[in-house]
Short mmCIF file of C-alpha atoms in Angstrom, two decimals:
data_model
loop_
_atom_site.label_atom_id
_atom_site.label_comp_id
_atom_site.label_asym_id
_atom_site.label_seq_id
_atom_site.Cartn_x
_atom_site.Cartn_y
_atom_site.Cartn_z
CA MET A 883 0.06 -4.95 -21.35
CA LYS A 884 -2.83 -3.00 -22.75
CA LYS A 885 -4.95 -4.07 -19.81
CA ILE A 886 -2.31 -2.80 -17.37
CA ILE A 887 -2.16 0.57 -19.12
CA MET A 888 -5.92 0.89 -19.19
CA LEU A 889 -6.18 -0.08 -15.53
CA SER A 890 -3.50 2.43 -14.55
CA LEU A 891 -5.29 5.21 -16.47
CA CYS A 892 -8.54 4.34 -14.78
CA LEU A 893 -6.96 4.40 -11.37
CA LEU A 894 -5.12 7.64 -11.99
CA SER A 895 -7.88 9.47 -13.85
CA PRO A 896 -9.70 10.87 -10.79
CA THR A 897 -6.64 12.88 -9.82
CA LEU A 898 -6.11 14.27 -13.35
CA TYR A 899 -9.31 16.28 -13.53
CA ALA A 900 -10.78 19.18 -11.63
CA LYS A 901 -13.11 18.38 -8.81
CA GLU A 902 -16.40 20.13 -8.09
CA ILE A 903 -17.12 20.52 -4.42
CA THR A 904 -20.52 21.65 -3.17
CA VAL A 905 -20.61 23.11 0.28
CA LYS A 906 -23.91 23.91 2.05
CA VAL A 907 -23.38 26.84 4.40
CA ASN A 908 -25.56 28.06 7.27
CA GLY A 909 -25.96 31.74 8.12
CA MET A 910 -25.33 33.01 4.63
CA VAL A 911 -27.99 35.69 4.39
CA CYS A 912 -26.05 38.81 3.49
CA SER A 913 -24.20 39.13 0.14
CA MET A 914 -21.82 41.77 1.40
CA CYS A 915 -20.78 39.67 4.41
CA ALA A 916 -20.40 36.58 2.26
CA GLN A 917 -17.88 38.36 0.01
CA GLY A 918 -15.32 37.08 2.46
CA ILE A 919 -15.97 33.48 1.41
CA GLN A 920 -15.31 34.28 -2.24
CA LYS A 921 -12.25 36.38 -1.33
CA LYS A 922 -10.76 33.66 0.83
CA PHE A 923 -11.29 30.75 -1.58
CA SER A 924 -10.01 32.81 -4.53
CA LYS A 925 -6.66 33.12 -2.78
CA ILE A 926 -6.23 29.28 -2.46
CA SER A 927 -3.88 27.98 -5.10
CA GLU A 928 -5.88 24.76 -5.61
CA VAL A 929 -9.05 26.67 -6.46
CA LYS A 930 -9.97 27.33 -10.11
CA ASP A 931 -13.44 28.78 -9.66
CA ILE A 932 -15.73 29.73 -6.79
CA LYS A 933 -19.40 30.61 -6.79
CA VAL A 934 -21.66 31.65 -3.96
CA ASP A 935 -25.40 31.16 -4.26
CA LEU A 936 -27.52 32.81 -1.56
CA ASP A 937 -30.72 31.15 -2.83
CA THR A 938 -29.50 27.58 -2.24
CA LYS A 939 -27.01 28.56 0.51
CA VAL A 940 -24.35 26.71 -1.47
CA VAL A 941 -20.73 27.52 -2.18
CA SER A 942 -19.51 25.71 -5.31
CA ILE A 943 -15.77 25.22 -5.58
CA VAL A 944 -14.00 23.91 -8.71
CA THR A 945 -10.43 22.84 -8.17
CA LYS A 946 -7.63 23.07 -10.69
CA ASP A 947 -6.71 19.93 -12.58
CA ASP A 948 -4.97 17.37 -10.45
CA LYS A 949 -5.73 19.38 -7.27
CA ASP A 950 -7.97 18.70 -4.32
CA LEU A 951 -9.10 20.61 -1.24
CA LYS A 952 -9.49 18.80 2.03
CA ASP A 953 -12.74 19.04 3.99
CA SER A 954 -10.80 20.41 6.96
CA LYS A 955 -9.44 23.25 4.90
CA ILE A 956 -12.87 24.04 3.50
CA LYS A 957 -14.37 24.10 7.04
CA GLU A 958 -11.50 26.32 8.22
CA ILE A 959 -12.09 28.90 5.50
CA ILE A 960 -15.89 28.95 5.96
CA THR A 961 -15.52 29.24 9.73
CA GLU A 962 -12.99 32.12 9.39
CA ALA A 963 -15.44 33.86 7.16
CA GLY A 964 -18.01 33.63 10.02
CA TYR A 965 -20.24 30.83 8.86
CA ASN A 966 -20.95 27.13 9.56
CA VAL A 967 -20.58 24.28 7.18
CA ALA A 968 -23.64 22.07 6.98
CA THR A 969 -22.56 19.51 4.36
CA ILE A 970 -19.77 18.95 1.84
CA GLU A 971 -20.36 16.93 -1.32
CA ARG A 972 -17.93 16.02 -4.13
CA LYS A 973 -18.53 15.16 -7.74
CA MET B 673 -48.73 59.13 18.25
CA LEU B 674 -47.36 57.64 15.07
CA ILE B 675 -43.85 58.68 15.98
CA LYS B 676 -44.15 57.08 19.42
CA VAL B 677 -45.43 53.84 17.85
CA VAL B 678 -42.56 53.71 15.31
CA CYS B 679 -40.09 54.51 18.04
CA LEU B 680 -41.49 51.83 20.33
CA LEU B 681 -41.56 49.21 17.55
CA ALA B 682 -37.98 49.97 16.58
CA LEU B 683 -36.81 49.71 20.16
CA ILE B 684 -38.66 46.46 20.73
CA PHE B 685 -37.63 44.68 17.57
CA SER B 686 -34.49 46.63 17.28
CA LEU B 687 -31.25 45.69 16.34
CA PRO B 688 -28.61 46.61 14.02
CA SER B 689 -26.24 49.17 13.83
CA PHE B 690 -24.52 50.17 10.77
CA SER B 691 -23.15 46.70 10.02
CA HIS B 692 -21.17 43.88 11.57
CA PRO B 693 -18.42 45.10 13.87
CA VAL B 694 -16.36 41.99 13.18
CA ILE B 695 -16.06 40.57 9.64
CA TYR B 696 -14.10 37.71 8.11
CA LYS B 697 -10.57 36.93 9.29
CA GLU B 698 -8.04 39.46 7.92
CA GLY B 699 -10.79 41.72 6.59
CA THR B 700 -10.65 45.47 6.95
CA VAL B 701 -13.67 47.79 7.35
CA VAL B 702 -13.67 51.50 6.62
CA SER B 703 -16.89 53.26 7.55
CA SER B 704 -18.26 56.70 8.00
CA SER B 705 -21.68 57.56 9.51
CA ASN B 706 -22.82 61.15 9.53
CA MET B 707 -25.74 63.24 10.86
CA LYS B 708 -26.00 66.81 12.15
CA SER B 709 -25.69 65.79 15.78
CA TYR B 710 -23.01 63.14 15.42
CA SER B 711 -20.49 61.45 13.18
CA ASP B 712 -18.75 58.07 13.59
CA ASN B 713 -15.69 57.11 11.54
CA GLN B 714 -13.94 53.79 11.87
CA LEU B 715 -11.01 51.83 10.50
CA MET B 716 -11.20 48.29 11.88
CA TYR B 717 -9.15 45.15 11.10
CA SER B 718 -10.59 41.69 11.90
CA TRP B 719 -7.67 39.57 13.03
CA SER B 720 -9.98 36.60 13.52
CA ASN B 721 -13.65 35.90 12.97
CA ARG B 722 -14.27 37.00 16.56
CA TRP B 723 -11.95 39.90 17.18
CA ALA B 724 -11.46 43.23 15.46
CA SER B 725 -9.34 46.19 16.47
CA GLY B 726 -8.78 49.64 15.08
CA LEU B 727 -9.36 53.37 15.23
CA ASN B 728 -12.68 55.04 15.97
CA HIS B 729 -13.53 58.74 15.98
CA TRP B 730 -16.86 60.18 17.23
CA ARG B 731 -18.03 63.78 17.08
CA PHE B 732 -21.11 64.84 18.97
CA THR B 733 -22.51 68.29 18.26
CA LYS B 734 -24.67 70.08 20.79
CA ASP B 735 -25.75 73.70 20.33
CA GLU B 736 -23.08 74.20 17.61
CA SER B 737 -20.32 73.02 20.00
CA ASN B 738 -18.39 69.76 19.34
CA THR B 739 -17.19 66.99 21.56
CA ASP B 740 -14.56 64.79 19.79
CA LEU B 741 -13.60 61.37 20.99
CA ALA B 742 -10.88 59.29 19.44
CA PHE B 743 -10.31 55.68 20.51
CA LEU B 744 -8.22 52.58 20.03
CA LYS B 745 -11.14 50.19 19.98
CA THR B 746 -11.67 46.46 20.08
CA ASN B 747 -14.87 44.60 19.07
CA TYR B 748 -15.60 41.01 20.18
CA LEU B 749 -18.16 38.66 18.73
CA LEU B 750 -19.69 37.19 21.86
CA TYR B 751 -22.21 34.96 20.17
CA ARG B 752 -23.29 34.10 16.64
CA TYR B 753 -26.27 32.09 15.53
CA ASN B 754 -25.96 30.70 11.98
CA GLY B 755 -29.30 29.34 10.94
CA GLU B 756 -30.33 28.03 7.55
CA PHE B 757 -32.31 31.21 6.79
CA SER B 758 -31.10 33.78 9.35
CA GLN B 759 -28.11 34.97 11.31
CA GLY B 760 -27.99 36.62 14.78
CA ASN B 761 -25.08 38.23 16.58
CA ILE B 762 -24.12 39.72 19.89
CA TYR B 763 -21.03 41.96 20.12
CA VAL B 764 -19.28 43.83 22.90
CA HIS B 765 -16.99 46.81 22.43
CA GLY B 766 -14.38 48.56 24.44
CA GLY B 767 -11.87 51.33 23.81
CA PHE B 768 -9.67 53.96 25.32
CA GLY B 769 -8.40 57.23 23.90
CA VAL B 770 -8.82 60.94 24.28
CA ALA B 771 -11.71 63.38 24.42
CA ASP B 772 -11.81 67.06 23.50
CA SER B 773 -14.84 69.17 24.19
CA GLU B 774 -15.61 72.80 23.42
CA ILE B 775 -18.92 72.73 25.31
CA GLU B 776 -18.84 75.37 28.09
CA LYS B 777 -15.06 75.63 28.17
CA ARG B 778 -12.41 73.75 26.15
CA GLN B 779 -11.18 70.65 27.89
CA THR B 780 -9.14 67.64 26.89
CA ASN B 781 -8.66 64.40 28.86
CA GLU B 782 -8.43 60.64 28.59
CA ALA B 783 -11.58 58.85 27.43
CA TYR B 784 -13.10 55.41 27.58
CA MET B 785 -15.93 53.75 25.75
CA THR B 786 -17.86 50.50 26.13
CA GLY B 787 -20.85 49.06 24.27
CA VAL B 788 -23.00 46.15 23.41
CA GLU B 789 -24.69 45.40 20.11
CA MET B 790 -27.15 42.80 18.80
CA ASP B 791 -28.55 42.03 15.39
CA TRP B 792 -30.69 39.48 13.68
CA GLU B 793 -31.34 39.30 9.93
CA THR B 794 -32.71 37.23 7.14
CA ARG B 795 -32.41 38.09 3.47
CA THR B 796 -35.39 40.39 3.72
CA LEU B 797 -35.69 41.39 7.37
CA TYR B 798 -33.27 43.23 9.56
CA THR B 799 -33.28 44.34 13.19
CA SER B 800 -30.59 45.61 15.44
CA TRP B 801 -30.02 47.38 18.71
CA LYS B 802 -26.89 48.86 20.29
CA TYR B 803 -25.89 50.77 23.35
CA TYR B 804 -22.66 52.80 23.68
CA TYR B 805 -21.34 54.70 26.66
CA PHE B 806 -18.53 57.27 26.41
CA THR B 807 -16.89 58.87 29.38
CA SER B 808 -14.01 61.26 29.97
CA PRO B 809 -13.37 62.59 33.51
CA LYS B 810 -14.36 66.23 33.87
CA VAL B 811 -15.01 66.46 30.10
CA THR B 812 -18.04 64.42 29.07
CA ASP B 813 -20.42 61.49 29.67
CA ILE B 814 -22.46 60.44 26.68
CA SER B 815 -24.77 57.51 26.32
CA MET B 816 -26.28 56.45 23.00
CA THR B 817 -28.95 53.89 22.21
CA GLN B 818 -29.64 53.05 18.61
CA ALA B 819 -32.22 50.71 17.17
CA ARG B 820 -33.12 49.76 13.61
CA ILE B 821 -35.72 47.75 11.88
CA GLY B 822 -35.90 47.19 8.11
CA PHE B 823 -36.99 45.10 5.25
CA SER B 824 -35.89 44.38 1.67
CA PRO B 825 -38.58 44.02 -0.99
CA TYR B 826 -36.65 41.25 -2.80
CA GLU B 827 -33.93 38.67 -2.27
CA ALA B 828 -30.90 39.80 -4.12
CA GLY B 829 -28.34 37.42 -5.51
CA PHE B 830 -24.71 37.36 -4.47
CA ASP B 831 -23.61 39.86 -7.22
CA GLN B 832 -26.77 41.90 -7.33
CA LEU B 833 -27.65 45.25 -5.75
CA GLN B 834 -29.42 44.76 -2.46
CA SER B 835 -31.90 47.48 -1.34
CA TRP B 836 -33.42 47.98 2.13
CA PHE B 837 -35.99 50.27 3.68
CA MET B 838 -35.18 51.03 7.31
CA VAL B 839 -36.06 53.14 10.26
CA GLN B 840 -33.42 54.13 12.79
CA VAL B 841 -34.14 55.51 16.23
CA MET B 842 -31.26 57.04 18.04
CA TYR B 843 -31.47 58.40 21.61
CA MET B 844 -28.59 60.44 23.02
CA PRO B 845 -30.00 62.26 26.10
CA ASP B 846 -26.70 64.06 26.67
CA VAL B 847 -26.72 65.50 23.19
CA GLU B 848 -30.38 65.72 22.07
CA LYS B 849 -33.35 65.74 24.43
CA GLU B 850 -35.55 63.81 22.04
CA ALA B 851 -34.94 60.64 20.11
CA ILE B 852 -33.93 61.14 16.47
CA ILE B 853 -36.09 59.06 14.14
CA THR B 854 -34.63 58.51 10.68
CA PRO B 855 -36.20 56.60 7.81
CA LEU B 856 -33.45 55.58 5.48
CA LEU B 857 -32.54 53.60 2.43
CA ARG B 858 -29.69 51.14 2.57
CA PHE B 859 -27.97 49.66 -0.50
CA PHE B 860 -25.08 47.34 -0.87
CA TYR B 861 -23.34 45.94 -3.84
CA LYS B 862 -20.43 43.47 -3.45
CA ASN B 863 -18.17 44.98 -0.78
CA VAL B 864 -19.64 48.51 -0.61
CA LEU B 865 -22.61 49.61 1.49
CA TRP B 866 -24.18 53.08 1.52
CA GLU B 867 -27.17 54.59 3.34
CA ILE B 868 -29.07 57.81 2.88
CA GLY B 869 -31.86 59.09 5.04
CA SER B 870 -33.54 62.12 6.50
CA SER B 871 -34.76 62.37 10.09
CA THR B 872 -38.27 63.52 11.01
CA ARG B 873 -36.55 66.84 11.80
CA ALA B 874 -35.20 67.02 8.24
CA GLU B 875 -31.60 66.23 9.28
CA TRP B 876 -29.71 64.34 6.60
CA MET B 877 -27.98 61.05 7.24
CA LEU B 878 -25.20 59.73 4.97
CA ASN B 879 -23.35 56.55 5.72
CA ILE B 880 -20.81 54.55 3.76
CA MET B 881 -18.91 51.34 4.49
CA VAL B 882 -16.39 49.32 2.47
CA HIS B 883 -14.97 45.89 3.30
CA TYR B 884 -11.50 45.05 2.06
#
C-alpha cells in the first residue's frame, strides 16, 4: 500500500509544482518595445512571474503551482509582441 | 562641409523615425513630436502585430503661417527581420482627413497622406529613414524626408534607463528650403520615451512617446 501511495505521489508531483520555462527570443534589442512581452505574460492566469533579459535574449516564465503553459500559447504571445521564438526549454 | 557630411551620412545610413509605428497586439501609443517648423501628434492602437490605426495631427509652420492636417491613419508592418542581435522593419502608412491652411489665403479641404518607413537597430546602434507625402487639392502639397542615425554608449537592461545620442536630418522643401539637422538625446525607461534636441539653427526639439 505504501508503495502505491509513493508511486502515485511521484507520478503526480510534476503537476503540483510551478514550472520554469526559458524562452530564447530573436529580435529583442529594445527594452521599451519588449515591454509588451512582460505585459502580455503578466495577464495570463497561469503565470506567476515573468522576467525579460536583454543580455541573454531570454524570457523566463514561472507558472503558478499546478499550472502549465503550452508551447503554442508561448509562441502566440511572443509573436503578437512582434518577436520570434528561437527555443523553449522547461525545468 | 561638416554639415554636408553629417547630412549625407544620415541619409545614407538613415533610418528611424520617432519609434515603431506598430507595436505589440492591443498596445496603444501616444506620441508628440515638436519643432518650430512642424509638430506631429498621434494616438495609435495596434490591433495586431502588423496593423495599427488611429488619429494623427500634423502642423507645418512656414513664415509664421500654419498648415494643419488631421488624419485617420493606418500603419502596416510590411516586413520585419528579427535577428539574434538586431531588428529591422519596413512600414507603410496611409491616411485621409482634412487640411486647413492659412498660407496666402485660408483654405480647408480633404487631405490624404502616404508614407514609407524603415529602421534597423541593435542595442547600441540605430538607423532609420522615412518619407511622407501630404496632399490636399488646392490647399497644400508637402513632402517630408527624415533620417536618423544614433548610438548608445552602453547596453541597458530591461528595467534600466536607456540613453542614445542621435542626429536627425529632416528635409521638407515645401516648408523649409534647407534641411534641418538636429543632434538630439533620446532616453527611454520602461514604457516612456523622450527626446530633446536643438537644431544647427538653434531650434528646439521636444518629443515624447508612451506605450500603453
